[in-house]
Coordinates of C-alpha atoms in Angstrom, one line a residue:
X1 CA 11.0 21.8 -162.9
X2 CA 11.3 20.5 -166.4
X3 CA 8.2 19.3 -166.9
X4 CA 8.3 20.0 -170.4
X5 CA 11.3 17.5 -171.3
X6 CA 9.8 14.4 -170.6
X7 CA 12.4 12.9 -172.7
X8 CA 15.0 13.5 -171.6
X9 CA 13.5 11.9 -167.8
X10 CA 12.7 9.4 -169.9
X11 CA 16.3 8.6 -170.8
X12 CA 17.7 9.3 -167.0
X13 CA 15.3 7.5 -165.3
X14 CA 16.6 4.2 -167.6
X15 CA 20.2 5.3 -165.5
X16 CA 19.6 3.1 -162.5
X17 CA 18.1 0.7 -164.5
X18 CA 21.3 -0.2 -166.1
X19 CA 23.6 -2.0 -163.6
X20 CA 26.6 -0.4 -164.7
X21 CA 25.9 2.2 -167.1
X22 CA 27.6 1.4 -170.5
X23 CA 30.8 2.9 -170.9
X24 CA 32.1 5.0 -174.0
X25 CA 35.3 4.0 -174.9
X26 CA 38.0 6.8 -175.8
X27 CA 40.4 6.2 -178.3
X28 CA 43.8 6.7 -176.7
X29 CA 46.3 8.9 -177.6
X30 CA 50.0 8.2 -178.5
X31 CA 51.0 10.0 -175.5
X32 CA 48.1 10.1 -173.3
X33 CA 45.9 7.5 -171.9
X34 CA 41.9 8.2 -170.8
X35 CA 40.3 5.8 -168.8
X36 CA 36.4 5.7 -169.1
X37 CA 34.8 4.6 -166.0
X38 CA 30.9 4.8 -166.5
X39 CA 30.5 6.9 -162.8
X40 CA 33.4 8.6 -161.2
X41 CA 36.3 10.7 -161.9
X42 CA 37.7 10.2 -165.3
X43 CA 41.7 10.6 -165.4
X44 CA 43.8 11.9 -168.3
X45 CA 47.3 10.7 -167.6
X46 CA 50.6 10.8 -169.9
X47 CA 53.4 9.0 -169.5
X48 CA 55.4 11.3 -169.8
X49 CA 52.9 13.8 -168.0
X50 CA 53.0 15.8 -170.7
X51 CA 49.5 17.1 -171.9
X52 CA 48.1 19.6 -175.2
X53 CA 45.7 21.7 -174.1
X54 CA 43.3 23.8 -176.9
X55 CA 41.4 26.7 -175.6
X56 CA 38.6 26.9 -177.6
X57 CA 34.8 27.8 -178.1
X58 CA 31.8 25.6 -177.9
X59 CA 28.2 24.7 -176.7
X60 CA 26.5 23.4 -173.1
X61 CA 23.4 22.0 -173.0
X62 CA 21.1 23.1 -170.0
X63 CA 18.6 21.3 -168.5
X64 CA 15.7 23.4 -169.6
X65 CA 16.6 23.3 -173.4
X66 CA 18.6 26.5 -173.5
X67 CA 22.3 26.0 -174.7
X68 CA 25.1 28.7 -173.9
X69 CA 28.4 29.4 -175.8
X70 CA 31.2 28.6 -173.4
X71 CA 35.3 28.6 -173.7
X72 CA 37.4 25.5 -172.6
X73 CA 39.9 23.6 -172.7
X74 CA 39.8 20.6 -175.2
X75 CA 42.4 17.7 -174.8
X76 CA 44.9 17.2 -177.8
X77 CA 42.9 15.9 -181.0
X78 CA 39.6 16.4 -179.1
X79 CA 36.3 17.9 -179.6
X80 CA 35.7 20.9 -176.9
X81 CA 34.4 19.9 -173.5
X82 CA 33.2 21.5 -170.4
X83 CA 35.0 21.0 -168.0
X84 CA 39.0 20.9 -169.1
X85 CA 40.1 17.3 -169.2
X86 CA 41.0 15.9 -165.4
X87 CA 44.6 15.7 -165.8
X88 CA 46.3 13.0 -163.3
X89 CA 49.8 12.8 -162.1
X90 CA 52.5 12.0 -159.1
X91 CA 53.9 14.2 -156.8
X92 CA 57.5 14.8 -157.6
X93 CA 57.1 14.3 -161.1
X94 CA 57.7 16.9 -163.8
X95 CA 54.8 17.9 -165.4
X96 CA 54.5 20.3 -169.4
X97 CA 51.4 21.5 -170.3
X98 CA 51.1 22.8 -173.8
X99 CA 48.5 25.2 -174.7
X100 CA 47.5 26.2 -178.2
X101 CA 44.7 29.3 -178.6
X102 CA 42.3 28.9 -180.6
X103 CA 40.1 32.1 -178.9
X104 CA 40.0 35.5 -180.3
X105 CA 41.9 37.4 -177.3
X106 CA 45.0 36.2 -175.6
X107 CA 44.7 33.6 -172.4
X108 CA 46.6 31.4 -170.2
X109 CA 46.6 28.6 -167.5
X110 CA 47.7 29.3 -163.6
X111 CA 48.3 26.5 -162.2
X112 CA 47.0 26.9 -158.4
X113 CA 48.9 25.6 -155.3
X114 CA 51.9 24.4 -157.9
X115 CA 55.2 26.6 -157.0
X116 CA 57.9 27.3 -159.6
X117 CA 55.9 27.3 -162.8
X118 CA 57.7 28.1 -166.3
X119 CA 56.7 29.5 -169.8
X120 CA 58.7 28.9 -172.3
X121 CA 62.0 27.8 -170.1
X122 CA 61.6 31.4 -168.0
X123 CA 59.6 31.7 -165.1
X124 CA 56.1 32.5 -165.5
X125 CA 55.6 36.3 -165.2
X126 CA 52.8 38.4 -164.9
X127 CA 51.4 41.0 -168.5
X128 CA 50.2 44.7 -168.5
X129 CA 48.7 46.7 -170.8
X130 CA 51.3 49.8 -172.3
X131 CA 49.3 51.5 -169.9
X132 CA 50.9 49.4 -167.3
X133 CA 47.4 47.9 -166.1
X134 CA 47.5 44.2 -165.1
X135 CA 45.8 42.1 -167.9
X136 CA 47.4 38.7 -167.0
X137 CA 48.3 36.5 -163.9
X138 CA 50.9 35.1 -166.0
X139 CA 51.8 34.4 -170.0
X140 CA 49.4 34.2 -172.5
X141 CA 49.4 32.7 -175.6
X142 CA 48.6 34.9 -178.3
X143 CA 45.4 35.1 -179.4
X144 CA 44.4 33.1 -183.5
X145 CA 47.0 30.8 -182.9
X146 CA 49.3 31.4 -180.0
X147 CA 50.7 29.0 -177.7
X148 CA 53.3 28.7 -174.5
X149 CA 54.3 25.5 -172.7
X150 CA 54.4 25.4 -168.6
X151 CA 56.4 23.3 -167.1
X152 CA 56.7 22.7 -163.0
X153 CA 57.2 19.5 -160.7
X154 CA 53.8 18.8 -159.3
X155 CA 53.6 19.8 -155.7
X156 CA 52.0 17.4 -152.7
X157 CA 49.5 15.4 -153.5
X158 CA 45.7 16.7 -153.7
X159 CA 42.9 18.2 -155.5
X160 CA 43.6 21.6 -157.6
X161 CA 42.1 23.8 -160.1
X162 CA 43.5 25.3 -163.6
X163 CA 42.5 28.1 -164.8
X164 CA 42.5 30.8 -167.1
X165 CA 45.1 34.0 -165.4
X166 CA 43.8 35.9 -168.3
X167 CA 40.9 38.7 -167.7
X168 CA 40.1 36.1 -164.8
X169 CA 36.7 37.4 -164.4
X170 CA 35.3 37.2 -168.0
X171 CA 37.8 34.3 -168.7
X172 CA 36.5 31.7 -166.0
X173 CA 33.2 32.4 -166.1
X174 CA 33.1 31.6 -169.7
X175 CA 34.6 28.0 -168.5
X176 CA 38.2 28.1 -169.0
X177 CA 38.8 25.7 -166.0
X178 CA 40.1 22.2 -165.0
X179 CA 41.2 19.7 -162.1
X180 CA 44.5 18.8 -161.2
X181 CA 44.7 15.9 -159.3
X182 CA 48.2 14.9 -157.8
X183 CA 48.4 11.5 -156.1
X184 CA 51.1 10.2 -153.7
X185 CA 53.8 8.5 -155.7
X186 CA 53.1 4.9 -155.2
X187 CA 50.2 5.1 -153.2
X188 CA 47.1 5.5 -155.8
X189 CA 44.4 4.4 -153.1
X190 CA 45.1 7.6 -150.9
X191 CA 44.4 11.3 -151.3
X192 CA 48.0 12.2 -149.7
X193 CA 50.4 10.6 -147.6
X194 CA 48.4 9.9 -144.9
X195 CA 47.8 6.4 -144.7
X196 CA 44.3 6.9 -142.8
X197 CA 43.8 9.2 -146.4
X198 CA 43.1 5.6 -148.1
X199 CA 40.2 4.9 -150.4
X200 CA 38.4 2.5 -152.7
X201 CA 39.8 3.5 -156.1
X202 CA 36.7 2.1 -157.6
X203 CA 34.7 4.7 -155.9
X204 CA 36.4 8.0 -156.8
X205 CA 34.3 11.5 -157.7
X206 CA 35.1 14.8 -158.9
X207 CA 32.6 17.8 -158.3
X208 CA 33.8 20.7 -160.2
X209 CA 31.3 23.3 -159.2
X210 CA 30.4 26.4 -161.3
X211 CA 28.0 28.8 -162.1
X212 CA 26.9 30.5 -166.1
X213 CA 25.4 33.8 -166.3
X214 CA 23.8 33.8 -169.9
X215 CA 23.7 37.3 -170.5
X216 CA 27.6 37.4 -170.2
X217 CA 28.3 34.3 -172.6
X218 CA 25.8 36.0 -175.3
X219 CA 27.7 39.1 -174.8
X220 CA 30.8 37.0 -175.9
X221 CA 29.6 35.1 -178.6
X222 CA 28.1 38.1 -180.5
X223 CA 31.0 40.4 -179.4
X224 CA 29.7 42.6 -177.7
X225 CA 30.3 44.5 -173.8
X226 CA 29.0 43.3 -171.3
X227 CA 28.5 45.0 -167.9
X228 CA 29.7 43.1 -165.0
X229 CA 27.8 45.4 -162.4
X230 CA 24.7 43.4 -163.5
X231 CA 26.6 39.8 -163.3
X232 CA 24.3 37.2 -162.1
X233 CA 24.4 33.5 -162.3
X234 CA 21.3 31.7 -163.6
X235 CA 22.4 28.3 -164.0
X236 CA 25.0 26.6 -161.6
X237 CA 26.9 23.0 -162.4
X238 CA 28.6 20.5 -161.3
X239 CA 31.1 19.1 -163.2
X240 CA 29.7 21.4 -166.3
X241 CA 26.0 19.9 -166.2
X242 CA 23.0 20.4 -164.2
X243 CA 20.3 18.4 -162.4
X244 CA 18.7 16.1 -163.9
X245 CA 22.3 16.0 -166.4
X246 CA 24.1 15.5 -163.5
X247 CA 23.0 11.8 -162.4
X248 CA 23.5 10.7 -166.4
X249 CA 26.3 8.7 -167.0
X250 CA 30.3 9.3 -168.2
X251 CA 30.0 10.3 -171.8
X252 CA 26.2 10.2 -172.2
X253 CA 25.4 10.7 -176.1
X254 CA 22.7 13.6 -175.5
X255 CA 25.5 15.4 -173.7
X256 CA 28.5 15.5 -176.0
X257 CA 30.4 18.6 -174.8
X258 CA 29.7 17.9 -170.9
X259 CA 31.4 14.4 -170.5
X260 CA 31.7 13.9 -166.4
X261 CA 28.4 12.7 -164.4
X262 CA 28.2 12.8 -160.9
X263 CA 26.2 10.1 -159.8
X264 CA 27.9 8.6 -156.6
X265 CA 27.4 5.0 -156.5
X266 CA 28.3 3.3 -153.6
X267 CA 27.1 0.2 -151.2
X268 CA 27.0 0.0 -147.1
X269 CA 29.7 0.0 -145.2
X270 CA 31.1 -3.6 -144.7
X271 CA 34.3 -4.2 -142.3
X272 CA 35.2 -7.1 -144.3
X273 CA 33.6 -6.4 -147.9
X274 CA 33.4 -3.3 -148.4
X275 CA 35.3 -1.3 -145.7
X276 CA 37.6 1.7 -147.8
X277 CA 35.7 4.7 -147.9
X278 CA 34.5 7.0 -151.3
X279 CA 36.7 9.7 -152.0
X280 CA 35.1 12.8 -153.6
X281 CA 37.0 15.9 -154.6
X282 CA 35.4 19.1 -154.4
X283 CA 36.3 22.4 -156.4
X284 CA 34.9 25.7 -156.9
X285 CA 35.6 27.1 -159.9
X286 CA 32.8 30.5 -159.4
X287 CA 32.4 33.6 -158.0
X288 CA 30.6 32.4 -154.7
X289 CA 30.9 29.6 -152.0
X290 CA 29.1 26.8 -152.4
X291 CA 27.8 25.4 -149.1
X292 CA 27.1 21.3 -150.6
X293 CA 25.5 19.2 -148.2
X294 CA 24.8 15.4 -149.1
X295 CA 22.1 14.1 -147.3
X296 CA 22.0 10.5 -145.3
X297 CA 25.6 10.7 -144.3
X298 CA 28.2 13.5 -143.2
X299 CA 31.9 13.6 -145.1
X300 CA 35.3 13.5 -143.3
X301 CA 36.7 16.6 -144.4
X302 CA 40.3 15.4 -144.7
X303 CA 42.0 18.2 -147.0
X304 CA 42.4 21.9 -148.2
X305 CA 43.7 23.2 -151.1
X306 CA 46.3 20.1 -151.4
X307 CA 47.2 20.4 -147.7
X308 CA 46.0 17.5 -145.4
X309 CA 43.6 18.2 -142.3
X310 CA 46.4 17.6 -139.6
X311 CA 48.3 19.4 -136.9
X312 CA 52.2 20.6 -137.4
X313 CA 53.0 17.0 -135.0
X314 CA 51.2 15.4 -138.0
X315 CA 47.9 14.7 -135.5
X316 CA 44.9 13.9 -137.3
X317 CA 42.5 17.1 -138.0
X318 CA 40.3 16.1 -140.3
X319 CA 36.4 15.9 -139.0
X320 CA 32.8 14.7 -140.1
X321 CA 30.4 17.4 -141.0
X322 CA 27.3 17.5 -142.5
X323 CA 27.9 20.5 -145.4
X324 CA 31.1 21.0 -147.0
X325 CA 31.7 24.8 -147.2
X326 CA 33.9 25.3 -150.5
X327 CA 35.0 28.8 -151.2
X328 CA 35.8 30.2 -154.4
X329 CA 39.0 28.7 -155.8
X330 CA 39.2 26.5 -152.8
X331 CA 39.0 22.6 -153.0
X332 CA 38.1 20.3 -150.6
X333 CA 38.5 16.6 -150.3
X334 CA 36.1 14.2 -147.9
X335 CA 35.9 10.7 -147.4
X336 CA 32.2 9.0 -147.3
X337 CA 31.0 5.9 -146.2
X338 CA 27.5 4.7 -145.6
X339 CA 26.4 2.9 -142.7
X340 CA 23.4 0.4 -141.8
X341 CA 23.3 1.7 -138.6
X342 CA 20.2 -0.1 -137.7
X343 CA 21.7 -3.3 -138.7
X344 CA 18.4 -4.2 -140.2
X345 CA 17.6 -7.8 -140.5
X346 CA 14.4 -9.5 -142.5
X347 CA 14.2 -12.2 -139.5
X348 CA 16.1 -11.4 -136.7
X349 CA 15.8 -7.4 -136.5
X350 CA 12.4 -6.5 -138.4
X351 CA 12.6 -2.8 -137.3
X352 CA 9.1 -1.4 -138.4
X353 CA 9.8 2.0 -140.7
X354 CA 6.7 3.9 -141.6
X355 CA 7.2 5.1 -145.2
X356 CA 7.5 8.5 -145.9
X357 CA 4.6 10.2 -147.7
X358 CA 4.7 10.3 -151.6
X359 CA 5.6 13.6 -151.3
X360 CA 8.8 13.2 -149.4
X361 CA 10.0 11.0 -151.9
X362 CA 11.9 12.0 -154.7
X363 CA 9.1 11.6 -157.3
X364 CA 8.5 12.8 -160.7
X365 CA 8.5 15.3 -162.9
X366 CA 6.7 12.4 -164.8
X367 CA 5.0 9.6 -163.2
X368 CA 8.3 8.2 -161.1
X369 CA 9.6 7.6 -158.2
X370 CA 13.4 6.7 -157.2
X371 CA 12.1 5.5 -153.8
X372 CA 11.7 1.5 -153.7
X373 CA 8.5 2.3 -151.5
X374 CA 10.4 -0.2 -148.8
X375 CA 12.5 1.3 -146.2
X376 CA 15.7 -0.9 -146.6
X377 CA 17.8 -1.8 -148.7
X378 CA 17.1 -4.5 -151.1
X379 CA 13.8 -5.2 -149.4
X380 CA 10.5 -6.1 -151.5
X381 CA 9.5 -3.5 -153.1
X382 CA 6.0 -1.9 -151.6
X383 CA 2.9 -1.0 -152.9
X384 CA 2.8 2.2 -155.1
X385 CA 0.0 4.6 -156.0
X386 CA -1.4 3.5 -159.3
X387 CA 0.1 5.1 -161.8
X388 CA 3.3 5.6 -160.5
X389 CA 6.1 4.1 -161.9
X390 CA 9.4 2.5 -159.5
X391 CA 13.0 2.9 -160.9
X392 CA 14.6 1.4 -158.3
X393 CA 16.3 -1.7 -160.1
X394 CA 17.4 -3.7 -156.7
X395 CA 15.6 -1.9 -153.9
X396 CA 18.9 0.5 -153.4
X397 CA 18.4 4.3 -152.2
X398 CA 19.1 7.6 -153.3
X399 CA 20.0 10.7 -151.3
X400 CA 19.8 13.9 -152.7
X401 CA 23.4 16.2 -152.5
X402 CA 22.6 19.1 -153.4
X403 CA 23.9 23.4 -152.5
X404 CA 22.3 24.6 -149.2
X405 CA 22.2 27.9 -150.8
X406 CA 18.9 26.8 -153.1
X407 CA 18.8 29.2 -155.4
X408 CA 21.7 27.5 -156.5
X409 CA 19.6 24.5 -157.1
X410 CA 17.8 25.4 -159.2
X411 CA 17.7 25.9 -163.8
X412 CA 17.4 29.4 -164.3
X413 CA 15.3 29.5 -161.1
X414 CA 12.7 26.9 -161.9
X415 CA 13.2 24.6 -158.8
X416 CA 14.7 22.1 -158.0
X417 CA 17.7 21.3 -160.5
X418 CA 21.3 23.6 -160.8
X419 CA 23.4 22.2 -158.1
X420 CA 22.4 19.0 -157.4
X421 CA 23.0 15.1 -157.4
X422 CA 22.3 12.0 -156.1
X423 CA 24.2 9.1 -154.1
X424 CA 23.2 6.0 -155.0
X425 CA 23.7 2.7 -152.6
X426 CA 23.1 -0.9 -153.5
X427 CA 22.3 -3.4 -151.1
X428 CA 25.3 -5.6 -149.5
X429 CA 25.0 -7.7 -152.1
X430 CA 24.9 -5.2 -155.4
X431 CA 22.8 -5.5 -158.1
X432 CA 22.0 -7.7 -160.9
X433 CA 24.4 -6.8 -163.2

């Protein structure tokens, strides 16, 4: 796996290192405010939830040195980026979203799970062909320099995908996609209106997965057909980037057209310091489900597709499992904690841990390791094989998260990489900053 870019390891493994890796800071617009957390879900908010959207063409970087020429949707005045911008609003509210296209054919945004949407002041129809075959979900703007405005009150509060409604199965793929995330009016800590729904705010993440088959984007780019009877997926994403892109930071400088990590970093459980959950937000955005399974602690599955995990008496539903199923077009929202559940204690609970083999350890391709060689958290570090280098900065873990269904992990089938990530926890105390 990408043994060839030592480089770029080079510059990842330097991640943990960095207490708080350095945020970029983005110029607000008049009308729009972007908050740049170095980790974590990155909001575009309006206050007048109003929001430009450009559809427009651009390049990804993949892990192995290929790039591939994608469509997205840029935010007003900005450069194009893959995913869409994350845009963030309040239940209830009224929400426009203007899109201008920039791509040669026409193309649209559906807004999933959102009732009641508008173009142009009518109601959003459906488009044919003059042959009367369905080309659109709903209306496009033209192709060159077309544009339409949707309008809608945003529905309950949860996770949703845009998306192109235009030649859906080219369109998508090539990366016209986004996140919707509606939050409770006047409850910003919770995923809905369920007040057990509550979460750290610090500790919010976004995993918009997807999947690139090459041969289709070259197709695009040099205008020519493309038969989807051979479609296959080579290289598989979260939030637009693959492992090792995906543990980089917010904004990092080697990937300017994929601007969301997702690196989780959180600390143990604490009742009294630290006891509001993560909240990530899952979304599929590709042709196949995506069975995602973090490893050293199941999720609490508590929503659907904007609809809470509960019963019609409003009983609680939601449940802890160790994979999170997410079908195509579905989202998913989970809660995660992380608990000492040893209660380990230098003096009074010394629980001897044999430490795993280097081979169990998350080590390499180049000569490191992200294991502290010391089986708890903040502990002295242990004794490494010569030549092997440590990156753990403060003796904190890292569990892989990563799709069950490997050949989804992997860059163009070169194990391991594709759909994968890591959760990071500090000790109790944090780190040096």
């Amino acid at each position: 796996m990408l043994r060839g870019d030592r480089g770029r390891w080079r510059r990842l493994s330097a991640v943990p290192l960095v207490a708080a890796i350095v945020a970029v800071l983005v110029v607000p617009d008049p009308h729009e405010v972007a908050a740049s957390p170095p980790a974590g879900l990155e909001c575009l908010s309006s206050g007048d939830n109003a929001f430009d959207l450009t559809a427009t063409g651009g390049y990804a970087a993949m892990p192995d040195g290929n790039t591939i020429y994608m469509w997205s949707y840029a935010a007003r005045g900005g450069a194009f980026q893959l995913p869409g911008p994350t845009l963030c609003v309040d239940s209830g509210v009224k929400v426009t979203v203007v899109l201008h296209n920039t791509l040669p054919e026409p193309t649209s945004i559906t807004f999933p799970g959102q009732a009641q949407v508008l173009a142009g002041g009518q109601p959003a129809q459906p488009e044919a062909d003059d042959a009367g075959n369905l080309t659109s979900l709903t209306t496009t703007a033209a192709a060159g320099t077309g544009s339409v405005t949707y309008t809608f009150t945003a529905g309950p509060p949860g996770t949703y995908l845009y998306q192109s409604g235009t030649d859906v199965q080219k369109q998508v793929q090539m990366g016209l996609y986004g996140a919707l995330v509606v939050r409770p009016a006047g409850h910003p800590d919770r995923e809905n209106d369920r007040a057990d729904s509550a979460f750290d705010p610090d500790h919010e993440y976004l995993y918009l997965l997807g999947e690139i088959d090459p041969d289709l984007h070259l197709a695009v780019e040099r205008k020519r057909a493309y038969d989807f009877t051979k479609y296959r997926a080579r290289y598989f994403t979260i939030n637009g980037r693959s492992m090792p892109d995906t543990i980089a930071p917010n904004h990092a400088d080697w990937l300017p057209a994929q601007p969301y990590g997702a690196l989780i970093h959180i600390r143990p459980y604490d009742p009294v310091g630290n006891a509001k959950p993560a909240l990530i937000r899952y979304l599929n955005a590709g042709s196949v489900a995506y069975p995602f399974h973090p490893h050293g602690s199941d999720e609490q599955l508590i929503a659907r597709d904007g609809r809470p995990a509960q019963g019609p008496g409003g009983q609680d539903l939601s449940f802890s499992n160790f994979l999170i199923d997410v079908a195509p077009g579905q989202t998913v929202d989970t809660l995660m904690i992380w608990k000492d559940a040893e209660h380990w204690d230098a003096d009074a609970n010394p629980i001897p841990v044999p430490l795993p083999s280097l081979q169990d350890q998350i080590v390499g391709p180049g000569p490191e390791t992200w294991f502290a060689e010391n089986p708890y958290l903040g502990g002295a570090p242990g004794e490494l094989p010569p030549g092997v280098v440590q990156n753990n900065e403060c003796g904190e873990y890292y569990h892989v998260a990563h799709s069950h269904a490997l050949e989804q992990a992997t860059n163009y089938g070169a194990s391991f990489g594709g759909m994968m990530t890591l959760i990071r926890i500090d000790p109790p105390a944090g780190c040096p900053a």
